[in-house]
Tab-separated table of C-alpha atoms in Angstrom:
chain	number	residue	atom	x	y	z
A	1	MET	CA	28.572	-121.147	-202.234
A	2	THR	CA	30.447	-118.358	-200.618
A	3	ASP	CA	33.744	-118.959	-198.978
A	4	ARG	CA	33.631	-118.901	-195.163
A	5	ALA	CA	36.570	-116.490	-195.017
A	6	GLU	CA	34.805	-114.137	-197.388
A	7	ILE	CA	31.669	-114.145	-195.256
A	8	GLU	CA	33.697	-113.271	-192.199
A	9	ALA	CA	35.426	-110.488	-194.075
A	10	ALA	CA	32.108	-109.130	-195.382
A	11	LEU	CA	30.575	-109.110	-191.887
A	12	GLU	CA	33.598	-107.320	-190.548
A	13	ALA	CA	33.378	-104.753	-193.341
A	14	VAL	CA	29.683	-104.025	-192.782
A	15	LEU	CA	30.147	-103.619	-189.029
A	16	PHE	CA	33.121	-101.368	-189.670
A	17	VAL	CA	31.087	-98.978	-191.821
A	18	ALA	CA	27.714	-99.088	-190.050
A	19	SER	CA	27.296	-96.334	-187.472
A	20	GLU	CA	24.024	-97.666	-186.068
A	21	PRO	CA	23.606	-101.045	-184.376
A	22	VAL	CA	22.844	-103.657	-187.041
A	23	PRO	CA	20.362	-106.397	-186.107
A	24	ARG	CA	21.948	-109.858	-186.336
A	25	GLU	CA	19.280	-110.991	-188.780
A	26	ARG	CA	20.089	-108.195	-191.218
A	27	LEU	CA	23.712	-109.262	-191.276
A	28	LEU	CA	22.822	-112.871	-192.015
A	29	GLU	CA	20.422	-111.822	-194.778
A	30	LEU	CA	23.431	-110.624	-196.750
A	31	PHE	CA	24.241	-114.160	-197.728
A	32	ASN	CA	22.560	-116.864	-199.682
A	33	ASN	CA	20.144	-118.971	-197.674
A	34	ARG	CA	22.180	-122.062	-198.478
A	35	ASP	CA	25.098	-120.508	-196.640
A	36	ARG	CA	22.995	-119.778	-193.569
A	37	GLY	CA	24.777	-122.184	-191.243
A	38	LYS	CA	28.133	-121.033	-192.473
A	39	ALA	CA	27.146	-117.385	-192.066
A	40	GLU	CA	26.036	-117.937	-188.475
A	41	ALA	CA	29.312	-119.609	-187.639
A	42	ALA	CA	31.205	-116.830	-189.398
A	43	LEU	CA	29.351	-114.162	-187.416
A	44	GLN	CA	30.201	-115.940	-184.189
A	45	GLU	CA	33.812	-116.050	-185.292
A	46	VAL	CA	33.785	-112.275	-185.973
A	47	LEU	CA	32.115	-111.610	-182.611
A	48	ASP	CA	34.760	-113.663	-180.844
A	49	ARG	CA	37.482	-111.849	-182.721
A	50	TYR	CA	36.107	-108.487	-181.583
A	51	LYS	CA	35.504	-109.193	-177.942
A	52	SER	CA	36.455	-106.460	-175.545
A	53	VAL	CA	40.053	-107.292	-174.795
A	54	ASP	CA	42.922	-105.226	-173.535
A	55	ASP	CA	45.083	-105.345	-176.642
A	56	ARG	CA	42.347	-104.139	-178.974
A	57	GLY	CA	41.050	-100.635	-179.591
A	58	VAL	CA	37.611	-101.602	-180.782
A	59	PHE	CA	35.080	-104.270	-179.936
A	60	ILE	CA	31.651	-105.354	-181.078
A	61	GLU	CA	28.956	-104.580	-178.571
A	62	GLN	CA	25.430	-105.882	-178.518
A	63	VAL	CA	23.215	-102.860	-178.013
A	64	ALA	CA	19.646	-101.738	-178.759
A	65	GLY	CA	18.843	-104.957	-180.589
A	66	GLY	CA	21.888	-104.867	-182.844
A	67	LEU	CA	25.623	-105.174	-183.175
A	68	ARG	CA	28.090	-102.368	-183.637
A	69	LEU	CA	31.747	-101.678	-183.519
A	70	VAL	CA	32.770	-99.232	-180.782
A	71	THR	CA	35.934	-98.106	-179.054
A	72	ARG	CA	36.945	-99.349	-175.642
A	73	PRO	CA	36.010	-96.788	-172.962
A	74	GLU	CA	39.516	-96.993	-171.475
A	75	LEU	CA	40.854	-95.271	-174.568
A	76	ASN	CA	38.627	-92.233	-174.125
A	77	SER	CA	41.437	-89.896	-173.121
A	78	TYR	CA	43.418	-90.590	-176.317
A	79	LEU	CA	40.392	-89.989	-178.490
A	80	ARG	CA	39.535	-86.787	-176.638
A	81	LYS	CA	43.081	-85.578	-177.088
A	82	PHE	CA	43.238	-86.483	-180.758
A	83	PHE	CA	39.872	-84.961	-181.633
A	84	GLU	CA	40.510	-82.006	-179.328
A	85	VAL	CA	37.368	-82.545	-177.272
A	86	THR	CA	37.564	-80.481	-174.127
A	87	GLY	CA	34.017	-80.122	-172.842
A	88	ARG	CA	32.063	-82.561	-170.767
A	89	ASN	CA	28.599	-83.656	-171.677
A	90	ARG	CA	27.416	-85.185	-168.458
A	91	LEU	CA	23.829	-85.398	-167.420
A	92	SER	CA	22.884	-83.459	-164.305
A	93	LEU	CA	21.713	-85.292	-161.214
A	94	ALA	CA	18.212	-83.943	-161.784
A	95	ALA	CA	18.272	-85.232	-165.365
A	96	LEU	CA	19.503	-88.646	-164.236
A	97	GLU	CA	16.827	-88.912	-161.561
A	98	THR	CA	14.155	-88.041	-164.079
A	99	LEU	CA	15.642	-90.393	-166.651
A	100	ALA	CA	15.769	-93.216	-164.104
A	101	LEU	CA	12.113	-92.649	-163.265
A	102	ILE	CA	11.110	-92.721	-166.910
A	103	ALA	CA	13.245	-95.782	-167.604
A	104	TYR	CA	11.789	-97.808	-164.733
A	105	ARG	CA	8.242	-96.503	-164.640
A	106	GLN	CA	7.486	-95.813	-168.293
A	107	PRO	CA	5.185	-94.673	-169.660
A	108	ILE	CA	4.985	-91.887	-167.112
A	109	THR	CA	3.637	-88.334	-167.085
A	110	SER	CA	5.287	-85.155	-165.882
A	111	PRO	CA	2.963	-84.835	-162.832
A	112	GLU	CA	3.757	-88.428	-161.856
A	113	ILE	CA	7.476	-87.662	-162.090
A	114	GLN	CA	6.955	-84.606	-159.914
A	115	ASP	CA	5.115	-86.720	-157.340
A	116	VAL	CA	8.148	-88.906	-156.843
A	117	ARG	CA	10.845	-86.273	-157.136
A	118	GLY	CA	9.007	-83.600	-155.155
A	119	VAL	CA	10.070	-80.951	-157.680
A	120	SER	CA	8.994	-79.871	-161.134
A	121	SER	CA	10.868	-81.623	-163.923
A	122	SER	CA	9.744	-79.649	-166.976
A	123	GLY	CA	13.158	-78.123	-167.698
A	124	VAL	CA	14.894	-81.456	-167.291
A	125	LEU	CA	12.341	-83.172	-169.549
A	126	LYS	CA	13.134	-80.636	-172.247
A	127	THR	CA	16.852	-81.375	-171.989
A	128	LEU	CA	16.254	-85.120	-172.147
A	129	LEU	CA	13.978	-84.687	-175.170
A	130	GLU	CA	16.643	-82.581	-176.893
A	131	LYS	CA	19.229	-85.263	-176.209
A	132	ARG	CA	16.739	-87.746	-177.673
A	133	LEU	CA	17.074	-89.966	-174.616
A	134	ILE	CA	13.322	-89.790	-174.094
A	135	LYS	CA	10.337	-89.299	-176.346
A	136	ILE	CA	6.674	-88.487	-176.013
A	137	GLY	CA	4.589	-91.594	-176.507
A	138	GLY	CA	0.967	-90.540	-176.450
A	139	ARG	CA	-1.115	-88.899	-173.767
A	140	LYS	CA	-2.551	-90.310	-170.596
A	141	LYS	CA	-6.328	-90.457	-170.582
A	142	VAL	CA	-6.758	-88.450	-167.402
A	143	VAL	CA	-7.742	-84.836	-166.746
A	144	GLY	CA	-5.457	-82.516	-168.693
A	145	LYS	CA	-4.290	-85.353	-170.959
A	146	PRO	CA	-0.617	-85.076	-169.942
A	147	PHE	CA	2.091	-86.417	-172.233
A	148	LEU	CA	3.445	-89.879	-171.545
A	149	TYR	CA	7.216	-90.139	-171.645
A	150	ARG	CA	9.244	-93.155	-172.704
A	151	THR	CA	12.893	-93.877	-173.248
A	152	THR	CA	14.236	-94.109	-176.790
A	153	ARG	CA	16.522	-96.371	-178.768
A	154	GLU	CA	19.196	-93.714	-178.250
A	155	PHE	CA	18.759	-94.260	-174.517
A	156	LEU	CA	19.561	-97.959	-174.943
A	157	MET	CA	22.500	-97.110	-177.174
A	158	HIS	CA	23.871	-94.496	-174.800
A	159	PHE	CA	23.674	-96.745	-171.763
A	160	GLY	CA	24.835	-99.799	-173.664
A	161	LEU	CA	21.653	-101.777	-173.102
A	162	GLU	CA	20.389	-104.507	-175.362
A	163	ALA	CA	16.791	-103.904	-174.261
A	164	LEU	CA	14.909	-102.253	-171.389
A	165	GLU	CA	14.876	-105.571	-169.556
A	166	ASP	CA	18.624	-105.212	-169.171
A	167	LEU	CA	18.227	-102.293	-166.777
A	168	PRO	CA	19.485	-103.370	-163.359
A	169	PRO	CA	16.458	-104.497	-161.379
A	170	LEU	CA	15.212	-101.985	-158.836
A	171	GLU	CA	15.019	-104.660	-156.132
A	172	GLU	CA	18.790	-104.530	-155.882
A	173	PHE	CA	18.559	-100.954	-154.764
A	174	GLU	CA	15.994	-101.863	-152.187
A	175	GLU	CA	18.343	-104.461	-150.789
A	176	SER	CA	21.236	-102.056	-150.728
A	177	LEU	CA	18.996	-99.681	-148.860
A	178	GLY	CA	18.309	-102.311	-146.263
A	179	ALA	CA	14.802	-101.011	-146.508
A	180	LEU	CA	11.949	-102.816	-144.927
A	181	GLU	CA	8.825	-103.669	-146.771
A	182	ALA	CA	5.684	-101.682	-146.108
A	183	GLU	CA	4.330	-104.368	-143.790
A	184	ASP	CA	7.363	-104.135	-141.539
A	185	VAL	CA	6.963	-100.387	-141.314
A	186	LEU	CA	3.805	-100.840	-139.322
A	187	SER	CA	5.009	-103.244	-136.694
B	1	MET	CA	9.877	-67.207	-127.861
B	2	ASN	CA	11.845	-66.050	-130.823
B	3	PRO	CA	11.056	-68.497	-133.625
B	4	GLU	CA	14.447	-67.947	-135.223
B	5	GLY	CA	16.258	-69.103	-132.145
B	6	ASP	CA	13.895	-72.000	-131.953
B	7	TYR	CA	14.681	-73.234	-135.451
B	8	SER	CA	18.412	-72.692	-135.188
B	9	SER	CA	18.604	-74.681	-131.994
B	10	ALA	CA	17.256	-77.646	-133.905
B	11	LEU	CA	20.392	-77.682	-136.044
B	12	PRO	CA	23.457	-79.305	-134.561
B	13	GLU	CA	26.440	-76.973	-134.798
B	14	GLU	CA	28.696	-79.202	-136.859
B	15	TRP	CA	26.585	-79.202	-140.022
B	16	ARG	CA	25.012	-75.804	-139.819
B	17	VAL	CA	27.691	-74.155	-141.920
B	18	GLU	CA	27.647	-76.516	-144.823
B	19	LEU	CA	24.710	-76.154	-147.161
B	20	PRO	CA	24.806	-78.710	-149.914
B	21	THR	CA	22.512	-78.209	-152.817
B	22	PHE	CA	19.584	-80.527	-152.748
B	23	GLU	CA	17.705	-81.876	-155.685
B	24	GLY	CA	14.497	-81.052	-153.887
B	25	PRO	CA	12.687	-81.305	-150.569
B	26	LEU	CA	12.693	-85.104	-150.612
B	27	ASP	CA	16.443	-85.083	-151.096
B	28	LEU	CA	16.785	-82.822	-148.061
B	29	LEU	CA	14.519	-85.099	-146.038
B	30	LEU	CA	16.588	-88.144	-146.951
B	31	ARG	CA	19.742	-86.297	-145.950
B	32	LEU	CA	18.218	-85.428	-142.589
B	33	VAL	CA	17.252	-89.051	-142.039
B	34	LYS	CA	20.828	-90.082	-142.818
B	35	ILE	CA	22.432	-87.416	-140.630
B	36	ASN	CA	20.289	-88.339	-137.666
B	37	GLU	CA	21.076	-91.979	-138.232
B	38	VAL	CA	17.491	-93.013	-137.900
B	39	GLU	CA	15.624	-95.684	-139.779
B	40	LEU	CA	13.761	-94.493	-142.805
B	41	THR	CA	10.892	-96.645	-141.649
B	42	ASP	CA	10.802	-95.124	-138.183
B	43	ILE	CA	11.227	-91.421	-138.716
B	44	PRO	CA	11.104	-89.175	-135.641
B	45	VAL	CA	8.792	-86.726	-137.372
B	46	ALA	CA	8.983	-83.941	-134.779
B	47	LEU	CA	12.782	-83.833	-134.938
B	48	ILE	CA	12.993	-84.048	-138.723
B	49	CYS	CA	10.251	-81.457	-139.084
B	50	ASP	CA	12.149	-78.997	-136.885
B	51	GLN	CA	15.401	-79.606	-138.705
B	52	PHE	CA	13.690	-79.197	-142.063
B	53	HIS	CA	12.403	-75.834	-140.938
B	54	GLY	CA	15.839	-75.032	-139.626
B	55	TYR	CA	17.199	-75.565	-143.106
B	56	LEU	CA	14.579	-73.346	-144.680
B	57	GLN	CA	15.478	-70.725	-142.083
B	58	LEU	CA	19.126	-71.024	-143.023
B	59	MET	CA	18.314	-70.723	-146.705
B	60	GLU	CA	16.409	-67.561	-145.965
B	61	GLU	CA	19.308	-66.111	-143.972
B	62	LEU	CA	21.621	-66.831	-146.874
B	63	ASN	CA	19.146	-65.117	-149.176
B	64	LEU	CA	18.648	-68.274	-151.184
B	65	ASP	CA	15.434	-68.557	-153.074
B	66	ILE	CA	13.335	-71.174	-151.432
B	67	ALA	CA	11.365	-73.032	-154.048
B	68	ALA	CA	7.673	-73.480	-153.449
B	69	GLU	CA	8.192	-77.245	-153.265
B	70	TYR	CA	10.144	-76.857	-150.003
B	71	ILE	CA	7.417	-74.748	-148.441
B	72	TYR	CA	4.863	-77.330	-149.499
B	73	GLU	CA	6.897	-80.171	-148.015
B	74	ALA	CA	7.378	-78.178	-144.803
B	75	ALA	CA	3.623	-77.745	-144.551
B	76	LEU	CA	3.113	-81.486	-145.054
B	77	LEU	CA	5.603	-82.190	-142.272
B	78	ILE	CA	3.878	-79.844	-139.849
B	79	HIS	CA	0.587	-81.468	-140.684
B	80	LEU	CA	2.065	-84.891	-140.068
B	81	LYS	CA	3.640	-83.755	-136.813
B	82	SER	CA	0.322	-82.402	-135.560
B	83	ARG	CA	-1.437	-85.627	-136.493
B	84	LEU	CA	1.064	-87.619	-134.497
B	85	LEU	CA	0.590	-85.381	-131.475
B	86	LEU	CA	-3.141	-85.920	-131.469
B	87	PRO	CA	-4.482	-89.145	-129.984
B	88	ARG	CA	-5.407	-91.561	-132.710
B	89	PRO	CA	-8.726	-93.402	-132.855
B	90	ILE	CA	-8.371	-96.866	-131.381
B	91	SER	CA	-9.547	-98.505	-134.596
B	92	ALA	CA	-6.698	-96.903	-136.517
B	93	VAL	CA	-4.162	-98.050	-133.928
B	94	GLU	CA	-5.534	-101.562	-134.002
B	95	GLU	CA	-5.354	-101.720	-137.760
B	96	GLY	CA	-1.786	-100.632	-137.449
B	97	GLN	CA	-2.234	-97.492	-139.505
B	98	ASP	CA	0.784	-95.274	-139.216
B	99	PRO	CA	0.255	-91.655	-140.318
B	100	ARG	CA	3.888	-91.669	-141.417
B	101	GLU	CA	3.313	-94.461	-143.894
B	102	GLU	CA	2.684	-92.203	-146.876
B	103	LEU	CA	5.831	-90.183	-146.190
B	104	VAL	CA	7.833	-93.373	-145.789
B	105	GLN	CA	6.519	-94.733	-149.088
B	106	ARG	CA	7.385	-91.520	-150.877
B	107	LEU	CA	10.867	-91.457	-149.408
B	108	LEU	CA	11.432	-95.106	-150.266
B	109	GLU	CA	10.339	-94.584	-153.864
B	110	TYR	CA	12.478	-91.478	-154.125
B	111	GLN	CA	15.477	-93.249	-152.600
B	112	LYS	CA	15.022	-96.036	-155.116
B	113	MET	CA	15.076	-93.581	-157.999
B	114	LYS	CA	18.031	-91.747	-156.509
B	115	ASP	CA	19.981	-94.988	-156.383
B	116	ALA	CA	18.926	-95.866	-159.906
B	117	ALA	CA	20.052	-92.400	-161.019
B	118	GLN	CA	23.396	-92.988	-159.316
B	119	THR	CA	23.876	-96.202	-161.277
B	120	LEU	CA	22.889	-94.458	-164.495
B	121	ALA	CA	25.384	-91.705	-163.663
B	122	GLU	CA	28.196	-94.246	-163.386
B	123	VAL	CA	27.167	-95.932	-166.619
B	124	ASP	CA	26.836	-92.497	-168.211
B	125	VAL	CA	30.427	-91.608	-167.368
B	126	LEU	CA	31.672	-94.950	-168.663
B	127	ARG	CA	29.621	-94.767	-171.836
B	128	GLN	CA	30.766	-91.230	-172.584
B	129	GLY	CA	34.095	-92.891	-173.301
B	130	VAL	CA	32.669	-95.240	-175.926
B	131	TRP	CA	33.092	-93.830	-179.395
B	132	THR	CA	31.385	-94.919	-182.561
B	133	ARG	CA	31.735	-94.138	-186.209
B	134	GLN	CA	30.148	-90.892	-187.301
B	135	PRO	CA	27.247	-91.554	-189.652
B	136	ARG	CA	28.259	-90.710	-193.175
B	137	ASP	CA	26.045	-89.910	-196.110
B	138	LEU	CA	25.635	-93.081	-198.079
B	139	PRO	CA	23.726	-93.103	-201.351
B	140	GLY	CA	20.364	-94.575	-200.549
B	141	PRO	CA	18.471	-96.904	-202.868
B	142	GLU	CA	16.087	-94.102	-203.918
B	143	GLN	CA	18.898	-92.072	-205.433
B	144	GLU	CA	19.235	-92.261	-209.218
B	145	GLU	CA	22.405	-93.349	-210.839
B	146	SER	CA	24.513	-90.622	-212.307
B	147	ILE	CA	23.936	-89.998	-216.030
B	148	ASP	CA	26.483	-89.950	-218.750
B	149	LEU	CA	26.767	-86.285	-219.709
B	150	GLY	CA	28.317	-87.058	-223.094
B	151	GLU	CA	25.062	-88.446	-224.413
B	152	VAL	CA	23.070	-85.304	-223.828
B	153	SER	CA	22.601	-83.336	-227.024
B	154	LEU	CA	21.503	-79.760	-227.482
B	155	PHE	CA	18.087	-81.053	-228.524
B	156	ASP	CA	17.777	-83.021	-225.295
B	157	LEU	CA	18.469	-79.823	-223.425
B	158	LEU	CA	15.906	-77.884	-225.451
B	159	GLY	CA	13.383	-80.646	-224.922
B	160	ALA	CA	14.016	-80.500	-221.219
B	161	LEU	CA	13.598	-76.742	-221.237
B	162	ARG	CA	10.318	-77.096	-223.099
B	163	GLN	CA	9.086	-79.557	-220.476
B	164	VAL	CA	10.056	-77.086	-217.805
B	165	PHE	CA	7.982	-74.407	-219.524
B	166	VAL	CA	5.002	-76.737	-219.915
B	167	ARG	CA	5.197	-77.700	-216.292
B	168	PHE	CA	5.642	-74.110	-215.242
B	169	GLU	CA	2.508	-73.091	-217.083
B	170	HIS	CA	0.673	-76.049	-215.655
B	171	GLU	CA	1.702	-75.155	-212.127
B	172	HIS	CA	1.285	-71.421	-212.630
B	173	PRO	CA	-1.999	-71.003	-214.490
B	174	PRO	CA	-2.943	-67.445	-215.419
B	175	PRO	CA	-4.681	-65.793	-212.520
B	176	TRP	CA	-8.425	-65.794	-212.460
B	177	HIS	CA	-10.008	-62.432	-213.030
B	178	VAL	CA	-13.091	-62.120	-210.964
B	179	LEU	CA	-15.425	-59.722	-212.687
B	180	ARG	CA	-18.246	-58.015	-211.003
B	181	GLU	CA	-21.431	-59.289	-212.558
B	182	THR	CA	-23.791	-56.679	-213.761
B	183	PHE	CA	-27.470	-57.152	-214.321
B	184	SER	CA	-29.365	-54.915	-216.636
B	185	VAL	CA	-33.022	-54.145	-216.334
B	186	ARG	CA	-33.459	-54.920	-220.022
B	187	ASP	CA	-32.041	-58.439	-219.643
B	188	GLN	CA	-34.437	-59.127	-216.834
B	189	PHE	CA	-37.266	-57.553	-218.812
B	190	GLU	CA	-36.591	-59.855	-221.746
B	191	ARG	CA	-36.251	-62.867	-219.489
B	192	LEU	CA	-39.603	-62.194	-217.857
B	193	VAL	CA	-41.367	-61.581	-221.174
B	194	GLU	CA	-40.090	-64.941	-222.352
B	195	ARG	CA	-41.205	-66.730	-219.207
B	196	LEU	CA	-44.663	-65.196	-219.031
B	197	MET	CA	-47.161	-67.535	-220.626
B	198	PRO	CA	-50.576	-66.185	-221.546
B	199	ASP	CA	-52.418	-68.752	-219.498
B	200	ARG	CA	-50.078	-69.175	-216.542
B	201	PRO	CA	-49.343	-66.620	-213.831
B	202	LEU	CA	-45.782	-66.101	-212.617
B	203	ASP	CA	-45.056	-66.025	-208.901
B	204	LEU	CA	-42.957	-62.872	-208.537
B	205	LEU	CA	-41.696	-63.515	-205.013
B	206	ALA	CA	-40.575	-67.014	-205.977
B	207	ASP	CA	-38.794	-65.595	-208.991
B	208	LEU	CA	-37.094	-62.881	-206.940
B	209	ARG	CA	-36.029	-65.382	-204.338
B	210	THR	CA	-34.225	-67.505	-206.911
B	211	ARG	CA	-32.138	-64.607	-208.231
B	212	SER	CA	-28.422	-65.052	-207.711
B	213	CYS	CA	-27.875	-61.848	-205.838
B	214	ARG	CA	-29.362	-58.686	-204.539
B	215	ALA	CA	-28.388	-56.714	-207.678
B	216	GLU	CA	-30.155	-59.178	-209.957
B	217	ALA	CA	-33.265	-59.117	-207.776
B	218	VAL	CA	-33.327	-55.337	-207.905
B	219	SER	CA	-33.018	-55.401	-211.724
B	220	THR	CA	-35.821	-57.934	-211.910
B	221	PHE	CA	-38.035	-55.815	-209.706
B	222	ARG	CA	-37.423	-52.772	-211.860
B	223	ALA	CA	-38.141	-54.862	-214.963
B	224	VAL	CA	-41.497	-55.822	-213.407
B	225	LEU	CA	-42.240	-52.131	-212.870
B	226	GLU	CA	-41.505	-51.515	-216.559
B	227	LEU	CA	-43.759	-54.429	-217.562
B	228	ALA	CA	-46.574	-52.990	-215.486
B	229	ARG	CA	-46.040	-49.471	-216.873
B	230	LEU	CA	-46.249	-50.811	-220.432
B	231	ARG	CA	-49.379	-52.697	-219.388
B	232	LEU	CA	-47.792	-55.967	-220.467
B	233	VAL	CA	-48.632	-57.583	-217.120
B	234	ARG	CA	-51.311	-57.344	-214.495
B	235	LEU	CA	-50.357	-57.736	-210.850
B	236	HIS	CA	-52.443	-59.691	-208.385
B	237	GLN	CA	-51.926	-60.283	-204.741
B	238	THR	CA	-53.468	-63.432	-203.324
B	239	GLU	CA	-54.750	-63.715	-199.778
B	240	ALA	CA	-51.704	-65.781	-198.962
B	241	GLY	CA	-49.556	-62.777	-199.931
B	242	GLU	CA	-48.260	-64.121	-203.224
B	243	LEU	CA	-47.646	-61.620	-205.981
B	244	LEU	CA	-48.778	-63.037	-209.309
B	245	LEU	CA	-47.957	-61.649	-212.720
B	246	TYR	CA	-50.486	-62.242	-215.517
B	247	ARG	CA	-49.499	-61.591	-219.093
B	248	THR	CA	-51.949	-59.270	-220.828
B	249	SER	CA	-52.823	-59.648	-224.492
B	250	ARG	CA	-50.916	-56.485	-225.389
B	251	GLU	CA	-47.962	-56.968	-227.740
B	252	LEU	CA	-44.547	-55.595	-226.899
B	253	GLN	CA	-43.370	-52.951	-229.352
B	254	GLN	CA	-39.772	-52.933	-230.475
B	255	HIS	CA	-39.249	-49.256	-229.648
B	256	GLU	CA	-40.616	-49.867	-226.149
B	257	LEU	CA	-38.011	-52.528	-225.569
B	258	GLU	CA	-35.260	-50.304	-226.878
B	259	ALA	CA	-36.343	-47.481	-224.601
B	260	ILE	CA	-35.648	-49.604	-221.549
B	261	GLN	CA	-32.200	-48.882	-220.129
B	262	GLY	CA	-29.618	-51.549	-220.696
């Protein structure tokens, strides 16, 4: 039997070193099956300890199907100063529009993206592919066999999403628009 | 009327100076809808169409490149405007078909994505501030454990070197030398003499056809000529065109064989 305190310490250590999100199950596998219940309780204890709170620099976030230790976004300026990061790495509006389309309508082809955006997106797609936020997932079985684009695990990680289902539902936008449904358009 | 004046008059003075960059024609259309404070679902097409063209006009005056997409959208708008001006068939009116519906749907979908992009932009900014540990090279399970150098003797090293040589030779076999095959008339002569049975004719064409190459066939043919000259064979042509060689009873003399060129 492993000591509860030791399990907690081990979990903390693994999360400290791991750079990628670690699935919960992989963490629990570290310990003997007999200690399963204890390990689960220990993990919960570690998660509680590393909640995002004001007096802590790091917290454990649940992202892309795993757990990882990250810094609190409020501390960004200190980190930028310390590591002498001066540039910005923001996505352009065109890239964000395209990314939003892919995220909500995936899998989607380049012509389909152009239909919605009204402009060609090939350059933006290249940028998003380079940033590994999207990937090519097969070809659509239509004339020209265009590539189908999907979002990646990196996309989930970057936007802090546990899974695609965690994207804010599009209906909310419709409400904020105060838009009428198609039927109302005709009256 | 001067078309320029026409377009410019469609632009209210207060926002004619400012030319924000648009993400595309749909973005411009949405902006026009917003500026005119009209419902997206009840677009005054004629007005929007004129203002859209006014913008294109302005872009041209400012020497901005107008992307083909804007021209295309402008054409769609004019088409839509003309459709609205024409009387619609009663059936279409009764069914409540609105020619603007497609445009409205496109704008709604685009607006949706624009809003989603806006949310992503906010999350993007926030998430840029989240730092993680840099991945570091960890020894994977496939990596061998380090060896104890003290236990390696000179003989181990020599043995290793020998293995390297063996492997090198195995992986770098001596190159193949492709030699040009030569066929001598005498070889073919001897082959034919051996094959020719006293009681069985030999089909020459069949024999020639089974030679490995043109050079061998030529040698064989010349050997047949020699055989005929030495009256060792008789040649017959059948009605079907076959050439048959019959062995005569004459014996081959050693000096005759030697006289044939090698």
